[in-house]
Amino acid sequence: MNAIEIEDLSKSYGSLQALDKIVLAIPEGSFFALLGPNGAGKSTLINILAGLTRATSGRAAILGHDVRKEWRQARAKLGVVPQELAYDPFFTVREMLTLQSGYFGFGKENRAWLDELLETLGLAEKSDTTMNHLSGGMKRRVLIAQALVHRPPVVILDEPTAGVDVALRAQLWAFMRDLNAKGHTIILTTHYLEEAENMCETIAILDRGQLVVNTAKKELLSRHSWRQLRLQLLPASGLDLPDSLVEKQVAAPAGELLLRLHREEDHIGEVLTALAQAGIKFSDLKIHEPGLTEVYRELTDKGKNHD
């Protein structure tokens, strides 16, 4: 069964088409990245899944439960860590989690899980502190705990590490890896592309309300045709490139040579031999293989006019 199924999903606000016939299936148990620039439609899609926004047309389901026709069952299967900080400032951390737990019909029997969440997310010492006395990072931790109080099998993390310190970020990802290993489906939206590249198995990219790509990370990264060769030149090095490499040179700081090479056509060994024959000498070299950032920029109009 798919954790999430989306069929021809569209959402418009007057003349603005926020989502345009999105078709997407997210397998149960996957660690999935939903990426895109600001205004791409990610938040609209999440809000439809969470029942906060109604689609103009199409269908969305969570573990087989239609988000409109079976909204109670669908919401019980889903936990969302929102991008915006929203909380009651006068409740303590434990009261917030207990209240959220009660919304899903859990009582005292859920205390052990709440205690585990407080401990895992570094909130145990702040459990009796009111929300208005917490730092921004601590408030973010509470939102993460809130989304997990009912042990949802599907978890959406909407920019979960925005404004979060390095220690919590590592703690959060270790926790999410553990949840995923136990069978939970994790869906991540983030502008920190290195997080998506490190954590996720499958990546979908939205741009201007349309699904640009949805594929395995390995396959997506292989689509980028270019890599860079950076050489630290010796003072006595020659500077005349062989004709075959002149068009491959790109701007670089003084004392360096930077070449943009085709991954299939330009073999590193042959390039280095040609450089040596031209009298170009170097003390160090680095090869930069393309990552998700390069692919993302190509697929979203090379990142123009985006964040």
Short mmCIF file of N, CA, C and O in Angstrom, two decimals, residues 126-255:
data_model
loop_
_atom_site.label_atom_id
_atom_site.label_comp_id
_atom_site.label_asym_id
_atom_site.label_seq_id
_atom_site.Cartn_x
_atom_site.Cartn_y
_atom_site.Cartn_z
N LYS A 126 12.47 20.95 30.34
CA LYS A 126 11.57 22.09 30.08
C LYS A 126 10.10 21.69 30.11
O LYS A 126 9.24 22.49 29.75
N SER A 127 9.80 20.47 30.56
CA SER A 127 8.44 19.96 30.45
C SER A 127 7.42 20.78 31.24
O SER A 127 6.24 20.82 30.88
N ASP A 128 7.86 21.44 32.32
CA ASP A 128 6.94 22.24 33.13
C ASP A 128 7.10 23.74 32.88
O ASP A 128 6.61 24.57 33.65
N THR A 129 7.76 24.09 31.78
CA THR A 129 7.95 25.48 31.40
C THR A 129 6.86 25.89 30.41
O THR A 129 6.51 25.13 29.50
N THR A 130 6.31 27.09 30.60
CA THR A 130 5.29 27.56 29.66
C THR A 130 5.93 27.91 28.32
O THR A 130 7.10 28.29 28.25
N MET A 131 5.14 27.81 27.28
CA MET A 131 5.66 27.99 25.92
C MET A 131 6.25 29.37 25.70
O MET A 131 7.22 29.52 24.95
N ASN A 132 5.69 30.40 26.33
CA ASN A 132 6.18 31.76 26.09
C ASN A 132 7.54 32.01 26.72
O ASN A 132 8.15 33.06 26.49
N HIS A 133 8.06 31.05 27.51
CA HIS A 133 9.37 31.19 28.11
C HIS A 133 10.43 30.30 27.43
O HIS A 133 11.54 30.16 27.93
N LEU A 134 10.06 29.74 26.30
CA LEU A 134 10.99 28.89 25.56
C LEU A 134 11.66 29.67 24.43
O LEU A 134 11.08 30.60 23.87
N SER A 135 12.87 29.26 24.09
CA SER A 135 13.55 29.84 22.93
C SER A 135 12.89 29.34 21.65
O SER A 135 12.09 28.40 21.67
N GLY A 136 13.23 29.98 20.52
CA GLY A 136 12.67 29.55 19.25
C GLY A 136 12.99 28.10 18.92
O GLY A 136 12.14 27.36 18.42
N GLY A 137 14.22 27.68 19.21
CA GLY A 137 14.61 26.29 18.95
C GLY A 137 13.83 25.30 19.79
O GLY A 137 13.43 24.23 19.32
N MET A 138 13.59 25.66 21.07
CA MET A 138 12.81 24.79 21.94
C MET A 138 11.35 24.70 21.48
O MET A 138 10.73 23.63 21.54
N LYS A 139 10.80 25.82 21.02
CA LYS A 139 9.43 25.79 20.51
C LYS A 139 9.34 24.87 19.30
O LYS A 139 8.35 24.16 19.12
N ARG A 140 10.37 24.90 18.46
CA ARG A 140 10.40 24.02 17.30
C ARG A 140 10.39 22.56 17.74
O ARG A 140 9.72 21.71 17.15
N ARG A 141 11.11 22.25 18.80
CA ARG A 141 11.12 20.88 19.33
C ARG A 141 9.73 20.45 19.80
O ARG A 141 9.32 19.30 19.58
N VAL A 142 9.01 21.37 20.43
CA VAL A 142 7.67 21.05 20.91
C VAL A 142 6.74 20.74 19.74
O VAL A 142 5.93 19.80 19.80
N LEU A 143 6.86 21.50 18.65
CA LEU A 143 6.03 21.24 17.47
C LEU A 143 6.31 19.86 16.89
O LEU A 143 5.39 19.17 16.43
N ILE A 144 7.56 19.46 16.91
CA ILE A 144 7.92 18.13 16.43
C ILE A 144 7.29 17.06 17.32
O ILE A 144 6.71 16.08 16.84
N ALA A 145 7.38 17.27 18.63
CA ALA A 145 6.78 16.31 19.57
C ALA A 145 5.27 16.26 19.40
O ALA A 145 4.67 15.17 19.43
N GLN A 146 4.64 17.42 19.20
CA GLN A 146 3.18 17.46 19.01
C GLN A 146 2.75 16.61 17.83
O GLN A 146 1.71 15.93 17.88
N ALA A 147 3.51 16.67 16.75
CA ALA A 147 3.15 15.93 15.55
C ALA A 147 3.24 14.43 15.73
O ALA A 147 2.66 13.66 14.97
N LEU A 148 3.97 14.01 16.78
CA LEU A 148 4.24 12.58 16.96
C LEU A 148 3.50 11.96 18.14
O LEU A 148 3.66 10.76 18.41
N VAL A 149 2.67 12.74 18.86
CA VAL A 149 2.07 12.22 20.09
C VAL A 149 1.18 11.01 19.84
O VAL A 149 1.04 10.13 20.70
N HIS A 150 0.57 10.92 18.67
CA HIS A 150 -0.35 9.81 18.38
C HIS A 150 0.32 8.71 17.55
O HIS A 150 -0.36 7.87 16.97
N ARG A 151 1.65 8.74 17.50
CA ARG A 151 2.43 7.74 16.77
C ARG A 151 1.94 7.56 15.33
O ARG A 151 1.64 6.45 14.89
N PRO A 152 1.86 8.63 14.57
CA PRO A 152 1.32 8.51 13.21
C PRO A 152 2.24 7.71 12.30
O PRO A 152 3.46 7.88 12.35
N PRO A 153 1.69 6.85 11.46
CA PRO A 153 2.53 6.09 10.54
C PRO A 153 3.11 6.93 9.41
O PRO A 153 4.08 6.53 8.78
N VAL A 154 2.52 8.10 9.15
CA VAL A 154 3.01 9.01 8.11
C VAL A 154 3.32 10.35 8.77
O VAL A 154 2.46 10.93 9.44
N VAL A 155 4.55 10.84 8.58
CA VAL A 155 4.98 12.09 9.21
C VAL A 155 5.48 13.04 8.13
O VAL A 155 6.32 12.67 7.31
N ILE A 156 4.94 14.26 8.13
CA ILE A 156 5.41 15.30 7.22
C ILE A 156 6.20 16.32 8.01
O ILE A 156 5.70 16.89 8.98
N LEU A 157 7.43 16.55 7.59
CA LEU A 157 8.30 17.53 8.23
C LEU A 157 8.45 18.72 7.29
O LEU A 157 9.14 18.64 6.28
N ASP A 158 7.77 19.81 7.61
CA ASP A 158 7.79 21.01 6.77
C ASP A 158 8.83 21.98 7.32
O ASP A 158 8.58 22.67 8.30
N GLU A 159 10.00 21.99 6.71
CA GLU A 159 11.12 22.83 7.16
C GLU A 159 11.40 22.62 8.66
O GLU A 159 11.43 23.58 9.44
N PRO A 160 11.63 21.39 9.09
CA PRO A 160 11.74 21.10 10.53
C PRO A 160 12.98 21.68 11.19
O PRO A 160 12.99 21.87 12.41
N THR A 161 14.03 21.97 10.42
CA THR A 161 15.27 22.44 11.03
C THR A 161 15.51 23.94 10.82
O THR A 161 16.61 24.44 11.06
N ALA A 162 14.48 24.65 10.37
CA ALA A 162 14.62 26.11 10.20
C ALA A 162 14.85 26.75 11.56
O ALA A 162 14.05 26.61 12.48
N GLY A 163 15.98 27.43 11.72
CA GLY A 163 16.28 28.09 12.98
C GLY A 163 16.70 27.16 14.10
O GLY A 163 16.72 27.57 15.26
N VAL A 164 17.04 25.93 13.77
CA VAL A 164 17.40 24.93 14.78
C VAL A 164 18.91 24.80 14.86
O VAL A 164 19.61 24.83 13.84
N ASP A 165 19.44 24.65 16.08
CA ASP A 165 20.89 24.54 16.24
C ASP A 165 21.41 23.19 15.74
O ASP A 165 20.64 22.25 15.52
N VAL A 166 22.70 23.11 15.58
CA VAL A 166 23.34 21.93 14.99
C VAL A 166 23.07 20.68 15.83
O VAL A 166 22.82 19.59 15.30
N ALA A 167 23.13 20.82 17.15
CA ALA A 167 22.94 19.66 18.03
C ALA A 167 21.56 19.07 17.87
O ALA A 167 21.39 17.84 17.74
N LEU A 168 20.52 19.91 17.87
CA LEU A 168 19.16 19.41 17.71
C LEU A 168 18.96 18.82 16.33
O LEU A 168 18.27 17.81 16.17
N ARG A 169 19.58 19.43 15.33
CA ARG A 169 19.43 18.93 13.96
C ARG A 169 19.93 17.49 13.88
O ARG A 169 19.25 16.61 13.32
N ALA A 170 21.09 17.22 14.45
CA ALA A 170 21.62 15.85 14.44
C ALA A 170 20.72 14.92 15.25
O ALA A 170 20.47 13.77 14.85
N GLN A 171 20.23 15.41 16.39
CA GLN A 171 19.34 14.62 17.24
C GLN A 171 18.04 14.29 16.52
O GLN A 171 17.55 13.16 16.57
N LEU A 172 17.49 15.29 15.84
CA LEU A 172 16.24 15.10 15.11
C LEU A 172 16.39 14.07 14.01
O LEU A 172 15.56 13.17 13.87
N TRP A 173 17.47 14.17 13.22
CA TRP A 173 17.64 13.23 12.11
C TRP A 173 17.89 11.81 12.60
O TRP A 173 17.42 10.85 11.97
N ALA A 174 18.59 11.67 13.70
CA ALA A 174 18.78 10.32 14.26
C ALA A 174 17.44 9.74 14.68
O ALA A 174 17.17 8.54 14.45
N PHE A 175 16.60 10.57 15.29
CA PHE A 175 15.27 10.13 15.72
C PHE A 175 14.42 9.73 14.52
O PHE A 175 13.72 8.71 14.52
N MET A 176 14.46 10.54 13.45
CA MET A 176 13.65 10.28 12.28
C MET A 176 14.13 9.03 11.53
O MET A 176 13.34 8.27 10.99
N ARG A 177 15.44 8.83 11.51
CA ARG A 177 15.97 7.60 10.90
C ARG A 177 15.45 6.37 11.65
O ARG A 177 15.11 5.36 11.05
N ASP A 178 15.41 6.50 12.97
CA ASP A 178 14.92 5.39 13.79
C ASP A 178 13.43 5.14 13.53
O ASP A 178 13.01 3.98 13.38
N LEU A 179 12.64 6.21 13.44
CA LEU A 179 11.22 6.05 13.13
C LEU A 179 11.03 5.40 11.76
O LEU A 179 10.19 4.51 11.60
N ASN A 180 11.81 5.85 10.80
CA ASN A 180 11.71 5.29 9.46
C ASN A 180 12.09 3.82 9.44
O ASN A 180 11.45 3.00 8.77
N ALA A 181 13.12 3.46 10.20
CA ALA A 181 13.54 2.06 10.29
C ALA A 181 12.45 1.18 10.89
O ALA A 181 12.38 -0.02 10.61
N LYS A 182 11.59 1.79 11.71
CA LYS A 182 10.50 1.05 12.34
C LYS A 182 9.25 1.01 11.47
O LYS A 182 8.21 0.51 11.89
N GLY A 183 9.34 1.58 10.25
CA GLY A 183 8.23 1.48 9.32
C GLY A 183 7.46 2.76 9.05
O GLY A 183 6.56 2.77 8.20
N HIS A 184 7.79 3.84 9.75
CA HIS A 184 7.10 5.10 9.52
C HIS A 184 7.53 5.70 8.18
O HIS A 184 8.70 5.65 7.81
N THR A 185 6.57 6.28 7.49
CA THR A 185 6.87 7.01 6.26
C THR A 185 7.20 8.45 6.64
O THR A 185 6.42 9.11 7.34
N ILE A 186 8.33 8.94 6.17
CA ILE A 186 8.77 10.31 6.49
C ILE A 186 8.81 11.12 5.20
O ILE A 186 9.46 10.72 4.23
N ILE A 187 8.12 12.25 5.20
CA ILE A 187 8.10 13.15 4.04
C ILE A 187 8.71 14.48 4.47
O ILE A 187 8.22 15.11 5.41
N LEU A 188 9.76 14.88 3.81
CA LEU A 188 10.52 16.06 4.20
C LEU A 188 10.42 17.15 3.15
O LEU A 188 10.62 16.90 1.97
N THR A 189 10.10 18.36 3.59
CA THR A 189 10.29 19.53 2.73
C THR A 189 11.35 20.39 3.39
O THR A 189 11.33 20.59 4.61
N THR A 190 12.29 20.86 2.62
CA THR A 190 13.38 21.65 3.17
C THR A 190 14.05 22.47 2.07
O THR A 190 14.04 22.08 0.90
N HIS A 191 14.61 23.60 2.46
CA HIS A 191 15.46 24.37 1.55
C HIS A 191 16.93 24.04 1.77
O HIS A 191 17.79 24.53 1.04
N TYR A 192 17.21 23.22 2.80
CA TYR A 192 18.57 22.73 3.01
C TYR A 192 18.73 21.47 2.17
O TYR A 192 18.46 20.35 2.63
N LEU A 193 19.16 21.64 0.94
CA LEU A 193 19.16 20.52 0.00
C LEU A 193 20.10 19.41 0.43
O LEU A 193 19.88 18.24 0.10
N GLU A 194 21.16 19.75 1.18
CA GLU A 194 22.07 18.70 1.64
C GLU A 194 21.36 17.74 2.59
O GLU A 194 21.69 16.55 2.66
N GLU A 195 20.36 18.24 3.34
CA GLU A 195 19.60 17.36 4.22
C GLU A 195 18.79 16.36 3.40
O GLU A 195 18.77 15.16 3.71
N ALA A 196 18.13 16.84 2.38
CA ALA A 196 17.35 15.94 1.52
C ALA A 196 18.25 14.92 0.84
O ALA A 196 17.91 13.74 0.73
N GLU A 197 19.42 15.37 0.40
CA GLU A 197 20.34 14.46 -0.28
C GLU A 197 20.86 13.39 0.66
O GLU A 197 21.02 12.23 0.28
N ASN A 198 21.12 13.76 1.92
CA ASN A 198 21.65 12.81 2.88
C ASN A 198 20.60 11.85 3.43
O ASN A 198 20.90 10.69 3.73
N MET A 199 19.36 12.33 3.57
CA MET A 199 18.35 11.57 4.30
C MET A 199 17.42 10.75 3.40
O MET A 199 16.99 9.67 3.78
N CYS A 200 17.09 11.27 2.23
CA CYS A 200 15.96 10.73 1.48
C CYS A 200 16.37 9.76 0.38
O CYS A 200 17.44 9.89 -0.22
N GLU A 201 15.49 8.81 0.13
CA GLU A 201 15.72 7.80 -0.91
C GLU A 201 15.11 8.23 -2.24
O GLU A 201 15.63 7.89 -3.30
N THR A 202 13.99 8.94 -2.16
CA THR A 202 13.26 9.36 -3.35
C THR A 202 13.00 10.85 -3.25
O THR A 202 12.75 11.38 -2.17
N ILE A 203 13.06 11.54 -4.39
CA ILE A 203 12.93 12.99 -4.40
C ILE A 203 11.93 13.42 -5.47
O ILE A 203 12.01 12.98 -6.62
N ALA A 204 10.99 14.25 -5.05
CA ALA A 204 10.07 14.89 -5.98
C ALA A 204 10.30 16.39 -5.92
O ALA A 204 10.56 16.94 -4.86
N ILE A 205 10.20 17.05 -7.06
CA ILE A 205 10.40 18.50 -7.13
C ILE A 205 9.19 19.15 -7.77
O ILE A 205 8.77 18.76 -8.88
N LEU A 206 8.62 20.12 -7.06
CA LEU A 206 7.54 20.94 -7.58
C LEU A 206 8.10 22.28 -8.04
O LEU A 206 9.01 22.82 -7.42
N ASP A 207 7.51 22.81 -9.10
CA ASP A 207 7.87 24.17 -9.53
C ASP A 207 6.66 24.78 -10.22
O ASP A 207 6.09 24.18 -11.14
N ARG A 208 6.23 25.93 -9.73
CA ARG A 208 5.08 26.64 -10.28
C ARG A 208 3.84 25.75 -10.34
O ARG A 208 3.08 25.76 -11.32
N GLY A 209 3.63 24.97 -9.29
CA GLY A 209 2.42 24.15 -9.18
C GLY A 209 2.44 22.86 -9.95
O GLY A 209 1.45 22.11 -9.94
N GLN A 210 3.54 22.55 -10.61
CA GLN A 210 3.62 21.33 -11.40
C GLN A 210 4.71 20.40 -10.86
O GLN A 210 5.72 20.86 -10.32
N LEU A 211 4.47 19.11 -11.01
CA LEU A 211 5.45 18.12 -10.59
C LEU A 211 6.50 17.98 -11.68
O LEU A 211 6.23 17.48 -12.77
N VAL A 212 7.72 18.45 -11.38
CA VAL A 212 8.80 18.44 -12.37
C VAL A 212 9.44 17.06 -12.48
O VAL A 212 9.75 16.59 -13.58
N VAL A 213 9.65 16.42 -11.34
CA VAL A 213 10.30 15.12 -11.33
C VAL A 213 9.91 14.37 -10.07
O VAL A 213 9.61 14.96 -9.03
N ASN A 214 9.88 13.06 -10.15
CA ASN A 214 9.65 12.18 -9.00
C ASN A 214 10.39 10.88 -9.28
O ASN A 214 9.95 10.06 -10.08
N THR A 215 11.55 10.71 -8.63
CA THR A 215 12.38 9.55 -8.96
C THR A 215 13.33 9.24 -7.82
O THR A 215 13.46 10.01 -6.86
N ALA A 216 14.00 8.13 -7.91
CA ALA A 216 15.00 7.74 -6.92
C ALA A 216 16.15 8.74 -6.93
O ALA A 216 16.52 9.26 -7.98
N LYS A 217 16.70 9.01 -5.75
CA LYS A 217 17.78 10.00 -5.65
C LYS A 217 18.95 9.66 -6.56
O LYS A 217 19.49 10.55 -7.25
N LYS A 218 19.34 8.41 -6.59
CA LYS A 218 20.50 8.01 -7.40
C LYS A 218 20.26 8.32 -8.87
O LYS A 218 21.15 8.83 -9.57
N GLU A 219 19.07 8.02 -9.35
CA GLU A 219 18.75 8.28 -10.75
C GLU A 219 18.72 9.78 -11.02
O GLU A 219 19.18 10.25 -12.07
N LEU A 220 18.18 10.54 -10.08
CA LEU A 220 18.09 11.99 -10.26
C LEU A 220 19.48 12.61 -10.36
O LEU A 220 19.75 13.44 -11.24
N LEU A 221 20.38 12.20 -9.48
CA LEU A 221 21.73 12.77 -9.49
C LEU A 221 22.50 12.41 -10.76
O LEU A 221 23.36 13.16 -11.21
N SER A 222 22.19 11.26 -11.32
CA SER A 222 22.90 10.83 -12.53
C SER A 222 22.50 11.64 -13.76
O SER A 222 23.15 11.56 -14.80
N ARG A 223 21.44 12.44 -13.66
CA ARG A 223 20.98 13.23 -14.80
C ARG A 223 21.89 14.42 -15.08
O ARG A 223 21.87 14.97 -16.17
N HIS A 224 22.65 14.83 -14.10
CA HIS A 224 23.52 16.00 -14.29
C HIS A 224 24.75 15.56 -15.07
O HIS A 224 25.50 14.69 -14.64
N SER A 225 24.98 16.19 -16.21
CA SER A 225 26.01 15.71 -17.15
C SER A 225 27.41 16.23 -16.86
O SER A 225 28.37 15.76 -17.47
N TRP A 226 27.55 17.20 -15.94
CA TRP A 226 28.83 17.88 -15.81
C TRP A 226 29.44 17.71 -14.42
O TRP A 226 28.72 17.53 -13.44
N ARG A 227 30.76 17.77 -14.38
CA ARG A 227 31.49 17.82 -13.12
C ARG A 227 32.66 18.79 -13.29
O ARG A 227 33.00 19.17 -14.42
N GLN A 228 33.25 19.18 -12.17
CA GLN A 228 34.32 20.17 -12.22
C GLN A 228 35.65 19.57 -11.79
O GLN A 228 35.71 18.79 -10.84
N LEU A 229 36.71 19.99 -12.48
CA LEU A 229 38.07 19.65 -12.11
C LEU A 229 38.78 20.95 -11.74
O LEU A 229 38.89 21.86 -12.55
N ARG A 230 39.22 21.04 -10.48
CA ARG A 230 39.89 22.24 -10.00
C ARG A 230 41.35 21.91 -9.69
O ARG A 230 41.64 20.99 -8.92
N LEU A 231 42.28 22.68 -10.29
CA LEU A 231 43.72 22.47 -10.10
C LEU A 231 44.34 23.67 -9.40
O LEU A 231 44.05 24.82 -9.76
N GLN A 232 45.19 23.39 -8.41
CA GLN A 232 45.99 24.44 -7.77
C GLN A 232 47.31 24.50 -8.52
O GLN A 232 48.14 23.58 -8.43
N LEU A 233 47.51 25.57 -9.26
CA LEU A 233 48.65 25.65 -10.15
C LEU A 233 49.94 26.00 -9.40
O LEU A 233 49.92 26.76 -8.42
N LEU A 234 51.05 25.46 -9.89
CA LEU A 234 52.37 25.82 -9.38
C LEU A 234 52.82 27.14 -10.02
O LEU A 234 52.42 27.45 -11.16
N PRO A 235 53.65 27.92 -9.32
CA PRO A 235 54.11 29.20 -9.88
C PRO A 235 54.77 29.07 -11.23
O PRO A 235 54.67 29.96 -12.09
N ALA A 236 55.49 27.95 -11.44
CA ALA A 236 56.22 27.78 -12.70
C ALA A 236 55.37 27.14 -13.79
O ALA A 236 55.88 26.80 -14.87
N SER A 237 54.10 26.99 -13.56
CA SER A 237 53.24 26.30 -14.52
C SER A 237 53.03 27.12 -15.78
O SER A 237 52.96 28.36 -15.75
N GLY A 238 52.90 26.41 -16.90
CA GLY A 238 52.47 27.08 -18.12
C GLY A 238 51.01 27.47 -18.00
O GLY A 238 50.29 26.97 -17.13
N LEU A 239 50.57 28.34 -18.88
CA LEU A 239 49.20 28.85 -18.78
C LEU A 239 48.38 28.64 -20.06
O LEU A 239 47.21 29.02 -20.11
N ASP A 240 49.02 28.06 -21.08
CA ASP A 240 48.32 27.88 -22.36
C ASP A 240 47.62 26.53 -22.40
O ASP A 240 48.27 25.48 -22.43
N LEU A 241 46.30 26.56 -22.40
CA LEU A 241 45.54 25.32 -22.47
C LEU A 241 45.58 24.74 -23.87
O LEU A 241 45.61 25.48 -24.86
N PRO A 242 45.56 23.41 -23.98
CA PRO A 242 45.42 22.81 -25.31
C PRO A 242 44.06 23.17 -25.89
O PRO A 242 43.10 23.43 -25.17
N ASP A 243 43.98 23.22 -27.21
CA ASP A 243 42.75 23.65 -27.88
C ASP A 243 41.53 22.85 -27.44
O ASP A 243 40.42 23.39 -27.36
N SER A 244 41.72 21.58 -27.14
CA SER A 244 40.59 20.72 -26.77
C SER A 244 39.95 21.09 -25.43
O SER A 244 38.83 20.68 -25.13
N LEU A 245 40.67 21.89 -24.62
CA LEU A 245 40.17 22.22 -23.29
C LEU A 245 39.83 23.70 -23.12
O LEU A 245 39.29 24.08 -22.07
N VAL A 246 40.13 24.51 -24.13
CA VAL A 246 39.91 25.95 -23.99
C VAL A 246 38.45 26.27 -23.67
O VAL A 246 38.15 27.07 -22.77
N GLU A 247 37.51 25.64 -24.37
CA GLU A 247 36.09 25.94 -24.15
C GLU A 247 35.55 25.35 -22.84
O GLU A 247 34.45 25.70 -22.42
N LYS A 248 36.35 24.52 -22.20
CA LYS A 248 35.90 23.91 -20.95
C LYS A 248 36.35 24.71 -19.73
O LYS A 248 35.95 24.40 -18.60
N GLN A 249 37.17 25.72 -19.93
CA GLN A 249 37.66 26.52 -18.81
C GLN A 249 36.57 27.50 -18.35
O GLN A 249 35.89 28.12 -19.16
N VAL A 250 36.44 27.61 -17.02
CA VAL A 250 35.52 28.58 -16.44
C VAL A 250 36.30 29.46 -15.46
O VAL A 250 37.41 29.12 -15.05
N ALA A 251 35.71 30.57 -15.10
CA ALA A 251 36.39 31.54 -14.23
C ALA A 251 36.79 30.92 -12.91
O ALA A 251 36.02 30.16 -12.31
N ALA A 252 38.01 31.25 -12.45
CA ALA A 252 38.53 30.72 -11.19
C ALA A 252 39.45 31.75 -10.57
O ALA A 252 39.97 32.64 -11.26
N PRO A 253 39.70 31.68 -9.25
CA PRO A 253 40.63 32.61 -8.59
C PRO A 253 42.04 32.48 -9.17
O PRO A 253 42.39 31.45 -9.78
N ALA A 254 42.84 33.52 -8.97
CA ALA A 254 44.22 33.50 -9.45
C ALA A 254 44.97 32.31 -8.86
O ALA A 254 44.81 31.98 -7.69
N GLY A 255 45.77 31.67 -9.69
CA GLY A 255 46.53 30.51 -9.24
C GLY A 255 45.78 29.20 -9.34
O GLY A 255 46.30 28.15 -8.94
#
